[in-house]
Tab-separated table of C-alpha atoms and ligand atoms in Angstrom:
chain	number	residue	atom	x	y	z
A	19	SER	CA	109.804	75.785	89.936
A	20	GLU	CA	111.051	78.873	91.679
A	21	VAL	CA	109.664	82.384	91.500
A	22	GLU	CA	112.233	85.157	91.282
A	23	GLN	CA	112.149	87.752	94.048
A	24	SER	CA	113.729	91.168	94.484
A	25	TYR	CA	114.419	92.951	97.731
A	26	ILE	CA	113.298	96.542	97.272
A	27	MET	CA	113.787	99.176	99.937
A	28	ILE	CA	112.750	102.796	100.245
A	29	LYS	CA	115.757	104.497	101.820
A	30	PRO	CA	115.572	107.053	104.659
A	31	ASP	CA	115.408	110.072	102.303
A	32	GLY	CA	112.429	108.504	100.490
A	33	VAL	CA	110.608	107.956	103.791
A	34	GLN	CA	111.434	111.445	105.132
A	35	ARG	CA	110.348	113.106	101.883
A	36	GLY	CA	106.953	111.403	101.889
A	37	LEU	CA	107.605	109.288	98.802
A	38	VAL	CA	106.578	105.911	100.264
A	39	GLY	CA	103.192	105.772	98.537
A	40	GLU	CA	104.572	107.053	95.230
A	41	ILE	CA	107.367	104.481	95.128
A	42	ILE	CA	105.227	101.511	96.199
A	43	SER	CA	102.670	102.602	93.639
A	44	ARG	CA	105.148	102.358	90.777
A	45	PHE	CA	105.928	98.717	91.564
A	46	GLU	CA	102.255	97.914	92.130
A	47	LYS	CA	101.246	99.470	88.815
A	48	LYS	CA	103.980	97.610	86.979
A	49	GLY	CA	102.301	94.397	88.101
A	50	PHE	CA	104.750	92.998	90.621
A	51	LEU	CA	103.276	91.008	93.470
A	52	LEU	CA	103.999	92.392	96.948
A	53	LYS	CA	105.071	89.581	99.285
A	54	GLY	CA	106.516	91.527	102.223
A	55	LEU	CA	106.277	95.082	103.563
A	56	LYS	CA	107.420	96.766	106.761
A	57	LEU	CA	108.765	99.996	108.222
A	58	PHE	CA	112.092	99.262	109.833
A	59	ARG	CA	114.979	101.032	111.496
A	60	CYS	CA	118.174	99.501	110.132
A	61	PRO	CA	120.707	98.754	112.862
A	62	LYS	CA	124.318	99.584	111.987
A	63	ASP	CA	125.386	95.958	112.149
A	64	LEU	CA	122.941	94.937	109.464
A	65	ALA	CA	124.274	97.468	107.013
A	66	GLN	CA	127.882	96.748	107.698
A	67	VAL	CA	129.652	94.314	109.982
A	68	CYS	CA	128.239	92.922	113.176
A	69	PHE	CA	130.800	92.436	115.921
A	70	ILE	CA	129.058	89.283	117.101
A	71	ARG	CA	129.183	87.803	113.646
A	72	ILE	CA	132.870	88.484	113.170
A	73	TYR	CA	133.749	87.259	116.603
A	74	TYR	CA	131.576	84.191	116.940
A	75	LEU	CA	130.294	83.340	113.526
A	76	PRO	CA	132.963	84.052	110.936
A	77	PHE	CA	131.269	81.653	108.512
A	78	ILE	CA	128.401	84.078	108.048
A	79	PHE	CA	130.679	87.106	107.969
A	80	SER	CA	129.541	87.832	104.458
A	81	GLN	CA	125.878	88.531	105.168
A	82	GLU	CA	125.842	92.294	105.634
A	83	HIS	CA	123.780	94.188	103.149
A	84	TYR	CA	126.562	96.346	101.675
A	85	LYS	CA	129.421	93.874	102.125
A	86	ASP	CA	130.632	94.351	98.554
A	87	LEU	CA	131.159	98.080	99.072
A	88	LYS	CA	133.091	98.084	102.330
A	89	ASP	CA	136.347	99.241	100.743
A	90	LYS	CA	134.780	102.164	98.859
A	91	PRO	CA	135.590	105.711	99.996
A	92	PHE	CA	131.891	106.505	100.343
A	93	PHE	CA	131.185	103.445	102.534
A	94	PRO	CA	131.122	105.221	105.948
A	95	THR	CA	128.702	107.872	104.677
A	96	LEU	CA	126.613	105.172	102.972
A	97	ILE	CA	126.185	103.427	106.336
A	98	ASP	CA	125.346	106.740	108.042
A	99	TYR	CA	122.779	107.438	105.328
A	100	ILE	CA	121.057	104.063	105.382
A	101	THR	CA	120.842	104.019	109.190
A	102	SER	CA	119.794	107.680	109.508
A	103	GLY	CA	116.050	106.962	109.720
A	104	PRO	CA	113.427	104.337	109.022
A	105	VAL	CA	113.374	102.478	105.728
A	106	VAL	CA	110.527	100.592	104.074
A	107	CYS	CA	111.446	96.991	103.291
A	108	MET	CA	109.639	95.221	100.497
A	109	VAL	CA	109.756	91.957	98.680
A	110	SER	CA	108.384	91.872	95.180
A	111	THR	CA	107.800	88.773	93.174
A	112	SER	CA	107.143	88.718	89.480
A	113	PHE	CA	104.409	86.502	88.183
A	114	VAL	CA	106.996	84.982	85.921
A	115	ILE	CA	107.983	81.436	86.671
A	116	LEU	CA	111.703	80.945	86.140
A	117	SER	CA	111.260	77.592	84.460
A	118	CYS	CA	109.292	79.308	81.703
A	119	LYS	CA	112.159	80.119	79.363
A	120	ALA	CA	110.465	82.799	77.317
A	121	TRP	CA	110.011	84.969	80.390
A	122	GLU	CA	113.267	84.299	82.115
A	123	GLY	CA	114.975	87.494	80.945
A	124	ALA	CA	112.037	89.590	82.075
A	125	GLY	CA	112.368	88.681	85.740
A	126	VAL	CA	111.513	90.968	88.572
A	127	VAL	CA	115.122	91.744	89.542
A	128	ALA	CA	116.207	93.243	86.223
A	129	SER	CA	112.832	94.811	85.665
A	130	ALA	CA	112.838	96.523	89.081
A	131	ARG	CA	116.355	97.851	88.411
A	132	LYS	CA	115.036	99.464	85.225
A	133	LEU	CA	112.170	101.117	87.078
A	134	ILE	CA	114.645	102.337	89.716
A	135	GLY	CA	117.203	103.807	87.282
A	136	ALA	CA	120.929	104.555	87.473
A	137	THR	CA	122.786	104.633	90.800
A	138	ASN	CA	123.748	108.298	90.406
A	139	PRO	CA	120.468	110.253	90.469
A	140	LEU	CA	121.957	112.902	88.189
A	141	GLN	CA	122.449	110.228	85.518
A	142	ALA	CA	119.125	108.421	86.068
A	143	GLU	CA	116.722	108.832	83.150
A	144	PRO	CA	113.437	110.701	83.574
A	145	GLY	CA	110.680	108.145	84.016
A	146	THR	CA	112.718	106.116	86.477
A	147	ILE	CA	112.193	106.490	90.226
A	148	ARG	CA	115.650	107.984	90.789
A	149	GLY	CA	115.407	110.098	87.640
A	150	ASP	CA	112.066	111.552	88.683
A	151	LEU	CA	112.461	111.784	92.445
A	152	ALA	CA	116.134	112.280	93.353
A	153	VAL	CA	118.751	114.914	92.591
A	154	GLN	CA	121.322	114.971	95.332
A	155	THR	CA	124.681	113.371	95.279
A	156	GLY	CA	124.763	113.191	99.047
A	157	ARG	CA	123.738	115.210	102.066
A	158	SER	CA	126.896	114.238	103.887
A	159	ALA	CA	128.820	113.676	100.649
A	160	PRO	CA	130.027	111.531	98.990
A	161	THR	CA	127.167	109.004	99.163
A	162	PHE	CA	124.411	109.272	96.573
A	163	MET	CA	121.002	109.771	98.185
A	164	ASN	CA	118.908	107.896	95.675
A	165	VAL	CA	115.657	107.047	97.538
A	166	VAL	CA	115.434	103.342	96.735
A	167	HIS	CA	117.312	100.052	96.636
A	168	GLY	CA	116.717	97.029	94.407
A	169	SER	CA	118.586	93.725	94.359
A	170	ASP	CA	121.142	93.519	91.548
A	171	SER	CA	120.819	89.757	90.870
A	172	PRO	CA	118.396	86.949	91.719
A	173	ASP	CA	121.032	85.454	94.020
A	174	ASN	CA	121.451	88.741	95.874
A	175	GLY	CA	117.670	88.966	96.012
A	176	LYS	CA	117.625	85.695	97.924
A	177	ARG	CA	120.513	86.775	100.118
A	178	GLU	CA	118.926	90.105	100.998
A	179	ILE	CA	115.468	88.747	101.769
A	180	VAL	CA	115.877	85.811	104.120
A	181	THR	CA	119.144	84.213	105.099
A	182	LEU	CA	119.561	80.924	106.848
A	183	LEU	CA	120.862	80.411	110.368
A	184	PHE	CA	121.180	83.470	112.580
A	185	ALA	CA	121.914	85.760	109.712
A	186	ALA	CA	118.480	86.927	108.662
A	187	LEU	CA	119.068	90.081	106.675
A	188	TRP	CA	115.965	92.195	106.008
A	189	PHE	CA	113.165	89.748	106.745
A	190	LYS	CA	112.777	87.016	109.289
A	191	GLU	CA	111.244	83.640	108.646
A	192	GLY	CA	107.457	83.989	108.587
A	193	GLU	CA	107.387	87.703	107.739
A	194	LEU	CA	106.602	87.200	104.068
A	195	CYS	CA	103.026	86.634	102.997
A	196	GLN	CA	102.165	83.934	100.494
A	197	TRP	CA	99.126	84.914	98.465
A	198	GLU	CA	97.724	84.877	94.957
A	199	SER	CA	96.615	88.062	93.226
A	200	VAL	CA	93.430	88.157	91.166
A	201	GLN	CA	95.389	90.283	88.662
A	202	THR	CA	97.723	87.487	87.658
A	203	PRO	CA	95.645	86.083	84.757
A	204	TRP	CA	95.457	89.623	83.333
A	205	LEU	CA	99.197	90.189	83.557
A	206	VAL	CA	100.658	86.906	82.393
A	207	GLU	CA	99.144	84.627	79.813
B	27	DAT	P1	122.738	100.490	93.476
B	27	DAT	O1	122.057	101.050	94.701
B	27	DAT	O2	122.319	101.212	92.222
B	27	DAT	O3	122.613	99.002	93.371
B	27	DAT	P2	125.422	100.029	94.464
B	27	DAT	O4	124.898	98.747	95.019
B	27	DAT	O5	126.643	99.983	93.613
B	27	DAT	O6	124.289	100.820	93.628
B	27	DAT	O7	125.713	101.032	95.673
B	27	DAT	C1	124.896	101.063	96.805
B	27	DAT	C2	124.684	102.497	97.196
B	27	DAT	O8	125.940	103.116	97.495
B	27	DAT	C3	124.083	103.362	96.092
B	27	DAT	O9	122.675	103.240	96.032
B	27	DAT	C4	124.549	104.732	96.489
B	27	DAT	C5	125.950	104.466	97.026
B	27	DAT	N1	126.950	104.577	95.950
B	27	DAT	C6	127.262	103.646	95.010
B	27	DAT	N2	128.230	104.072	94.179
B	27	DAT	C7	128.545	105.326	94.599
B	27	DAT	C8	129.480	106.320	94.177
B	27	DAT	N3	130.310	106.114	93.132
B	27	DAT	N4	129.508	107.498	94.837
B	27	DAT	C9	128.692	107.720	95.889
B	27	DAT	N5	127.800	106.834	96.353
B	27	DAT	C10	127.711	105.650	95.722
B	28	MG	MG1	123.332	97.500	94.726
């Protein structure tokens, strides 16, 4: 059976504003299991399109993090934003085993999205990370500066964490840590 994973990332504004501990703490307290963690400077070609990939490896053309947004008007400023300083890359796993039907809907991906809140920080509810910690709709408008990223589906979670072949996205093979938490029996019956 497979454990669902979400790729969670503290964006450059979260790092610059000293919110790393606060944001990690919210996921820790919720009870997610941390499987990967690093400070990382995102190269432009990871966020958008890598010349090498287009030229030599068209079959993995679709691996860039924000590939789905490349036609949006805010895309260039989104890339500037996400590459403007270090980010903190995290992988969180829920304790929930996907094969256990009763828990399937409560997976880490959807749950993390709820903790994170709405994309536009002005619309994010108080209590969520974006609702509590972000206000701006963009330093170099029109990109929302919303402090954190979370995968929007289990499949995208997989895609964003480790990709096969030369197209590793945010983590390379061997960078994730397999471990068991002593908390698990107290979180999941
Ligand atoms: P999310 O980060 O909530 O998954 P997304 O994947 O649709 O949202 O977009 C990625 C980022 O792009 C988002 O965190 C901020 C920016 N963005 C999205 N929609 C936007 C919009 N309508 N105006 C400005 N920036 C936007
Ligand atoms: Mg998204």
